[in-house]
Short mmCIF file of C-alpha atoms in Angstrom, two decimals:
data_model
loop_
_atom_site.label_atom_id
_atom_site.label_comp_id
_atom_site.label_asym_id
_atom_site.label_seq_id
_atom_site.Cartn_x
_atom_site.Cartn_y
_atom_site.Cartn_z
CA UNK I 1 5.35 -18.71 -0.18
CA UNK I 2 6.85 -17.64 -3.63
CA UNK I 3 6.85 -14.10 -3.31
CA UNK I 4 7.70 -14.37 0.49
CA UNK I 5 10.91 -16.01 -0.75
CA UNK I 6 11.17 -13.63 -3.04
CA UNK I 7 10.98 -10.45 -0.92
CA UNK I 8 13.92 -12.41 1.34
CA UNK I 9 16.16 -12.13 -1.67
CA UNK I 10 15.86 -8.54 -1.92
CA UNK I 11 16.29 -7.47 1.85
CA UNK I 12 18.66 -4.68 1.81
CA UNK I 13 17.83 -3.21 -1.63
CA UNK I 14 15.66 -0.24 -2.31
CA UNK I 15 12.43 -0.41 -3.22
CA UNK I 16 9.20 1.97 -3.35
CA UNK I 17 5.91 0.81 -1.48
CA UNK I 18 2.84 2.58 -3.22
CA UNK I 19 0.05 1.72 -0.48
CA UNK I 20 -4.07 1.58 -1.11
CA UNK I 21 -4.32 4.93 0.52
CA UNK I 22 -1.86 6.35 -2.16
CA UNK I 23 0.70 7.09 0.14
CA UNK I 24 4.33 6.17 -1.52
CA UNK I 25 7.30 5.12 0.47
CA UNK I 26 10.51 4.27 -0.81
CA UNK I 27 13.11 2.96 1.94
CA UNK I 28 15.80 -0.16 2.41
CA UNK I 29 13.86 -3.42 2.50
CA UNK I 30 14.46 -4.69 5.98
CA UNK I 31 12.42 -7.48 6.25
CA UNK I 32 9.08 -9.22 4.85
CA UNK I 33 7.31 -11.92 6.87
CA UNK I 34 5.05 -14.68 5.41
CA UNK I 35 1.87 -12.47 5.43
CA UNK I 36 4.20 -9.46 3.41
CA UNK I 37 4.32 -7.30 5.87
CA UNK I 38 6.92 -5.26 5.09
CA UNK I 39 9.61 -2.88 7.17
CA UNK I 40 11.73 -0.47 5.80
CA UNK I 41 14.56 1.63 6.74
CA UNK I 42 15.96 5.02 5.79
CA UNK I 43 12.19 5.89 4.35
CA UNK I 44 11.13 8.76 2.39
CA UNK I 45 7.82 9.61 1.66
CA UNK I 46 6.87 10.54 -1.63
CA UNK I 47 4.74 14.13 -1.92
CA UNK I 48 5.76 14.75 1.55
CA UNK I 49 4.33 18.12 1.85
CA UNK I 50 0.70 16.10 1.72
CA UNK I 51 1.58 14.11 4.83
CA UNK I 52 3.30 16.27 7.20
CA UNK I 53 3.09 13.54 9.96
CA UNK I 54 5.55 11.24 7.97
CA UNK I 55 8.36 13.74 8.19
CA UNK I 56 9.80 12.33 11.04
CA UNK I 57 9.53 8.63 10.14
CA UNK I 58 12.66 7.24 9.23
CA UNK I 59 12.14 3.49 9.83
CA UNK I 60 8.77 1.98 9.40
CA UNK I 61 6.23 -1.32 9.45
CA UNK I 62 3.65 -1.71 6.69
CA UNK I 63 0.64 -3.64 6.75
CA UNK I 64 0.91 -6.20 3.81
CA UNK I 65 -3.19 -6.09 3.42
CA UNK I 66 -2.87 -2.37 2.83
CA UNK I 67 -0.22 -2.38 0.13
CA UNK I 68 -1.01 -1.87 -3.78
CA UNK I 69 2.20 -2.14 -5.47
CA UNK I 70 6.13 -2.27 -4.75
CA UNK I 71 8.38 -1.40 -7.30
CA UNK I 72 11.34 -3.32 -7.56
CA UNK I 73 14.72 -2.88 -8.68
CA UNK I 74 14.66 -3.85 -12.12
CA UNK I 75 17.60 -6.73 -12.41
CA UNK I 76 17.69 -7.27 -9.31
CA UNK I 77 15.50 -10.86 -9.88
CA UNK I 78 16.57 -13.45 -12.65
CA UNK I 79 13.45 -13.68 -14.96
CA UNK I 80 14.25 -17.08 -15.95
CA UNK I 81 14.27 -18.48 -12.48
CA UNK I 82 11.08 -16.33 -11.33
CA UNK I 83 9.45 -18.57 -13.95
CA UNK I 84 10.37 -21.69 -13.11
CA UNK I 85 9.50 -21.04 -9.49
CA UNK I 86 6.25 -19.58 -10.61
CA UNK I 87 5.60 -23.05 -12.62
CA UNK I 88 6.70 -24.93 -9.88
CA UNK I 89 4.65 -22.99 -7.40
CA UNK I 90 1.50 -23.55 -9.78
CA UNK I 91 2.11 -27.55 -9.57
CA UNK I 92 2.27 -27.72 -6.08
CA UNK I 93 -0.29 -25.46 -4.84
CA UNK O 1 6.03 -34.36 -24.79
CA UNK O 2 4.52 -34.99 -21.47
CA UNK O 3 5.86 -31.38 -20.37
CA UNK O 4 3.81 -30.02 -23.53
CA UNK O 5 0.70 -32.18 -22.53
CA UNK O 6 1.25 -30.89 -18.76
CA UNK O 7 1.40 -27.13 -19.92
CA UNK O 8 -1.59 -27.23 -22.09
CA UNK O 9 -4.58 -28.43 -20.17
CA UNK O 10 -6.68 -26.04 -18.71
CA UNK O 11 -8.78 -27.33 -16.04
CA UNK O 12 -8.75 -24.45 -13.66
CA UNK O 13 -9.12 -20.29 -14.12
CA UNK O 14 -5.35 -20.14 -12.58
CA UNK O 15 -4.32 -22.45 -15.40
CA UNK O 16 -4.89 -19.98 -18.15
CA UNK O 17 -2.77 -17.77 -16.22
CA UNK O 18 0.35 -20.01 -16.31
CA UNK O 19 -0.13 -20.24 -19.52
CA UNK O 20 0.10 -16.26 -19.81
CA UNK O 21 3.53 -16.68 -18.22
CA UNK O 22 6.48 -14.56 -19.97
CA UNK O 23 3.48 -12.98 -22.47
CA UNK O 24 2.15 -9.37 -22.09
CA UNK O 25 -1.18 -9.54 -20.14
CA UNK O 26 -3.76 -6.79 -19.15
CA UNK O 27 -4.81 -6.48 -15.37
CA UNK O 28 -7.69 -4.33 -14.51
CA UNK O 29 -7.50 -3.12 -10.37
CA UNK O 30 -9.74 -1.53 -8.23
CA UNK O 31 -9.79 2.37 -7.90
CA UNK O 32 -9.73 2.65 -11.92
CA UNK O 33 -6.25 1.23 -12.58
CA UNK O 34 -5.24 -0.90 -15.37
CA UNK O 35 -1.95 -2.49 -16.02
CA UNK O 36 -0.30 -4.01 -19.01
CA UNK O 37 2.76 -5.50 -18.71
CA UNK O 38 4.61 -8.97 -18.83
CA UNK O 39 3.79 -11.65 -16.76
CA UNK O 40 7.05 -13.11 -14.93
CA UNK O 41 5.45 -14.84 -11.46
CA UNK O 42 1.97 -15.02 -9.85
CA UNK O 43 0.62 -17.00 -6.91
CA UNK O 44 -2.62 -18.63 -5.81
CA UNK O 45 -3.48 -15.35 -4.43
CA UNK O 46 -2.90 -13.26 -8.08
CA UNK O 47 -0.19 -11.35 -6.23
CA UNK O 48 2.14 -11.03 -9.48
CA UNK O 49 5.24 -9.30 -11.01
CA UNK O 50 5.05 -8.00 -13.99
CA UNK O 51 7.65 -6.31 -16.16
CA UNK O 52 7.70 -3.06 -18.48
CA UNK O 53 4.28 -2.36 -16.97
CA UNK O 54 2.42 0.53 -18.08
CA UNK O 55 -0.16 1.57 -15.69
CA UNK O 56 -3.13 3.84 -16.89
CA UNK O 57 -5.23 5.58 -14.01
CA UNK O 58 -8.67 7.19 -14.74
CA UNK O 59 -9.80 10.36 -12.57
CA UNK O 60 -12.77 12.02 -12.48
CA UNK O 61 -11.98 15.66 -11.63
CA UNK O 62 -14.47 18.19 -10.50
CA UNK O 63 -14.06 21.74 -11.90
CA UNK O 64 -13.94 24.08 -9.06
CA UNK O 65 -15.76 26.93 -10.95
CA UNK O 66 -18.65 25.07 -13.29
CA UNK O 67 -18.80 21.73 -11.50
CA UNK O 68 -18.34 19.91 -14.71
CA UNK O 69 -16.80 16.33 -14.57
CA UNK O 70 -13.33 16.32 -16.35
CA UNK O 71 -12.40 12.59 -17.09
CA UNK O 72 -8.52 12.41 -17.16
CA UNK O 73 -6.35 9.32 -17.95
CA UNK O 74 -2.75 9.23 -16.50
CA UNK O 75 0.00 7.09 -17.53
CA UNK O 76 3.28 5.58 -16.13
CA UNK O 77 5.79 2.90 -17.02
CA UNK O 78 7.01 0.86 -14.33
CA UNK O 79 9.92 -1.45 -14.84
CA UNK O 80 9.42 -3.94 -12.28
CA UNK O 81 6.66 -4.01 -10.52
CA UNK O 82 5.07 -6.54 -7.56
CA UNK O 83 1.22 -5.97 -7.55
CA UNK O 84 -0.75 -6.87 -4.73
CA UNK O 85 -3.67 -9.86 -5.70
CA UNK O 86 -6.52 -8.10 -3.80
CA UNK O 87 -6.64 -5.36 -5.56
CA UNK O 88 -7.29 -7.46 -8.83
CA UNK O 89 -10.69 -7.37 -10.58
CA UNK O 90 -9.53 -8.87 -14.00
CA UNK O 91 -6.92 -10.78 -15.88
CA UNK O 92 -6.88 -10.86 -19.70
CA UNK O 93 -4.34 -13.49 -21.61
CA UNK O 94 -2.60 -11.89 -24.60
CA UNK O 95 -4.55 -11.47 -27.79
CA UNK O 96 -3.48 -14.48 -29.92
CA UNK O 97 -3.30 -13.98 -33.45
CA UNK C 1 20.75 -22.04 15.42
CA UNK C 2 22.56 -19.43 12.78
CA UNK C 3 19.68 -20.25 10.47
CA UNK C 4 17.02 -19.65 13.17
CA UNK C 5 18.47 -16.17 13.97
CA UNK C 6 18.17 -15.02 10.51
CA UNK C 7 14.31 -16.13 9.94
CA UNK C 8 12.33 -14.70 12.85
CA UNK C 9 9.45 -16.71 14.05
CA UNK C 10 6.02 -16.12 12.05
CA UNK C 11 4.38 -12.82 13.75
CA UNK C 12 7.57 -11.68 15.52
CA UNK C 13 7.67 -8.78 12.85
CA UNK C 14 6.90 -5.95 15.65
CA UNK C 15 9.43 -7.28 18.31
CA UNK C 16 11.70 -4.51 17.85
CA UNK C 17 9.58 -2.53 18.43
CA UNK C 18 8.18 -2.84 21.87
CA UNK C 19 8.28 -0.12 23.99
CA UNK C 20 9.10 2.36 21.44
CA UNK C 21 7.11 5.45 20.69
CA UNK C 22 5.71 5.11 17.36
CA UNK C 23 2.97 6.57 14.99
CA UNK C 24 0.45 4.39 14.02
CA UNK C 25 -1.47 5.39 10.79
CA UNK C 26 -5.16 4.21 10.53
CA UNK C 27 -7.14 2.94 7.71
CA UNK C 28 -9.36 6.01 7.96
CA UNK C 29 -6.46 8.56 7.83
CA UNK C 30 -6.03 9.03 11.76
CA UNK C 31 -2.86 9.18 13.02
CA UNK C 32 -1.60 7.92 16.62
CA UNK C 33 1.35 8.41 18.41
CA UNK C 34 1.83 6.17 21.78
CA UNK C 35 3.87 3.35 22.93
CA UNK C 36 3.46 0.20 21.28
CA UNK C 37 3.25 -2.45 24.57
CA UNK C 38 1.96 -5.39 22.45
CA UNK C 39 0.74 -7.08 19.53
CA UNK C 40 -0.04 -10.52 18.18
CA UNK C 41 0.72 -12.14 14.53
CA UNK C 42 -2.29 -9.96 12.90
CA UNK C 43 -1.03 -7.03 14.50
CA UNK C 44 -3.25 -5.99 16.59
CA UNK C 45 -1.99 -3.34 18.89
CA UNK C 46 -2.14 -2.36 22.49
CA UNK C 47 -0.90 1.11 22.45
CA UNK C 48 -0.44 3.19 25.86
CA UNK C 49 -0.28 6.95 26.14
CA UNK C 50 -1.79 7.13 22.88
CA UNK C 51 -2.80 10.62 21.65
CA UNK C 52 -4.47 11.51 18.19
CA UNK C 53 -2.73 13.68 16.21
CA UNK C 54 -4.68 16.32 13.92
CA UNK C 55 -3.50 18.15 11.51
CA UNK C 56 -5.43 21.08 9.89
CA UNK C 57 -3.75 22.98 7.24
CA UNK C 58 -0.34 24.63 9.13
CA UNK C 59 -1.32 23.55 12.51
CA UNK C 60 -1.65 20.20 14.73
CA UNK C 61 -2.99 19.60 18.12
CA UNK C 62 -2.91 15.96 20.17
CA UNK C 63 -6.22 14.90 21.67
CA UNK C 64 -5.07 12.56 24.88
CA UNK C 65 -6.98 9.11 24.00
CA UNK C 66 -5.00 7.14 26.88
CA UNK C 67 -4.86 3.50 26.21
CA UNK C 68 -5.68 1.93 23.08
CA UNK C 69 -6.50 -1.57 21.41
CA UNK C 70 -6.43 -1.41 17.75
CA UNK C 71 -7.82 -4.10 15.53
CA UNK C 72 -5.26 -5.10 13.01
CA UNK C 73 -7.27 -4.75 9.93
CA UNK C 74 -7.04 -0.66 10.46
CA UNK C 75 -3.64 -0.59 10.97
CA UNK C 76 -1.81 1.14 7.50
CA UNK C 77 1.60 1.40 8.90
CA UNK C 78 3.72 2.23 12.00
CA UNK C 79 6.82 3.94 12.18
CA UNK C 80 9.36 4.78 14.89
CA UNK C 81 9.25 8.62 15.14
CA UNK C 82 12.43 10.50 16.39
CA UNK C 83 11.54 12.03 19.57
CA UNK C 84 13.87 14.70 18.80
CA UNK C 85 11.48 16.09 16.47
CA UNK C 86 8.12 16.01 18.17
CA UNK C 87 6.47 18.52 15.90
CA UNK C 88 6.18 18.25 12.30
CA UNK C 89 8.29 20.77 10.50
CA UNK C 90 6.55 24.41 9.54
CA UNK C 91 3.53 23.04 11.51
CA UNK C 92 2.17 25.12 14.58
CA UNK C 93 0.92 23.46 17.66
CA UNK C 94 -2.59 24.33 19.28
CA UNK C 95 -4.26 23.26 22.08
CA UNK C 96 -6.77 20.26 21.75
CA UNK C 97 -10.18 22.27 22.00
CA UNK C 98 -8.83 24.25 19.00
CA UNK C 99 -7.32 21.90 16.94
CA UNK C 100 -10.71 20.08 16.96
CA UNK C 101 -12.80 23.19 16.33
CA UNK C 102 -10.33 23.68 13.31
CA UNK C 103 -11.14 20.34 12.07
CA UNK C 104 -14.90 20.77 12.51
CA UNK C 105 -14.79 24.04 10.36
CA UNK C 106 -12.71 21.86 7.48
CA UNK C 107 -15.00 18.91 7.71
CA UNK C 108 -17.98 21.36 7.48
CA UNK C 109 -16.48 23.49 4.32
CA UNK C 110 -15.86 19.81 2.53
CA UNK C 111 -19.12 18.72 3.52
CA UNK C 112 -20.00 22.06 1.65
CA UNK C 113 -18.41 21.68 -1.21
CA UNK C 114 -20.17 17.78 -2.04
CA UNK C 115 -24.15 19.01 -1.33
CA UNK C 116 -23.19 22.18 -3.75
CA UNK C 117 -21.56 19.52 -6.33
CA UNK C 118 -25.10 17.17 -5.71
CA UNK C 119 -27.19 20.03 -6.68
CA UNK C 120 -25.14 20.37 -9.67
CA UNK C 121 -25.12 16.99 -10.34
CA UNK C 122 -29.15 17.20 -9.53
CA UNK C 123 -29.89 20.09 -12.20
CA UNK C 124 -27.27 18.28 -14.57
CA UNK C 125 -26.37 21.24 -16.46
CA UNK C 126 -25.54 19.23 -19.71
#
């Protein structure tokens, strides 16, 4: 639940989701669920000419399993808190 | 002391990763990708958060004229990155000198 | 109750998308447009009035597909499409039969390219 909790604290922040098919979408994090499915609003696709079908998409739901990376805003998370939460998770799980 | 004893025990693979928290690690991913960065968080799926990450992507391009294979490496730096665990092939802890 | 409303129940992420016209991108790169009528916790989907949108170069066309049940693991993303922007900017709509032909042509060209490459590999000119 560590990353689910973490992503919940990032709701409203600007993130970039990079998918396993190389599609890169930036937008405001609208919501996340326990599978780490992600909903973005006000989305912008990088390299839009390559993905013309995405031009009229402004909001989207991304299935967690197709995510490669999520670029997070640096400074949005306290890394000390993150280390402690990780150690707690490691003990519990 | 008790806490020291607990953090130093290595009983399963993930314990090695716990010992790498806040250290720079090497991660090999599917699709000819490699990451080097500081480990800030992970879970049992090997989902991770890395800081000051350098990603190396190795691609093989085919020259349109000669059909020769050209191996290229692209590097980029990402300040703060969540990595989904299902793409990870191996994790290597920092080299301790 | 307030906290219950803040955290949606597990597997209800797509409730807001029900009965909306959506773009569904599949893992093999195919793109479907249609109305989301049902889903479950895995994101298995039921899409009504689906069309497959094929884009070749500057042209696109829609192939009618009717009612589609999509297995969750093949879903990459769902996007709310602005109905006002029906056609992707800069692309021309052509009839279904023609876009199928254009796609066939593109596939054959790619196949030809990879065949030539395979032969060059076989000769191993290094």
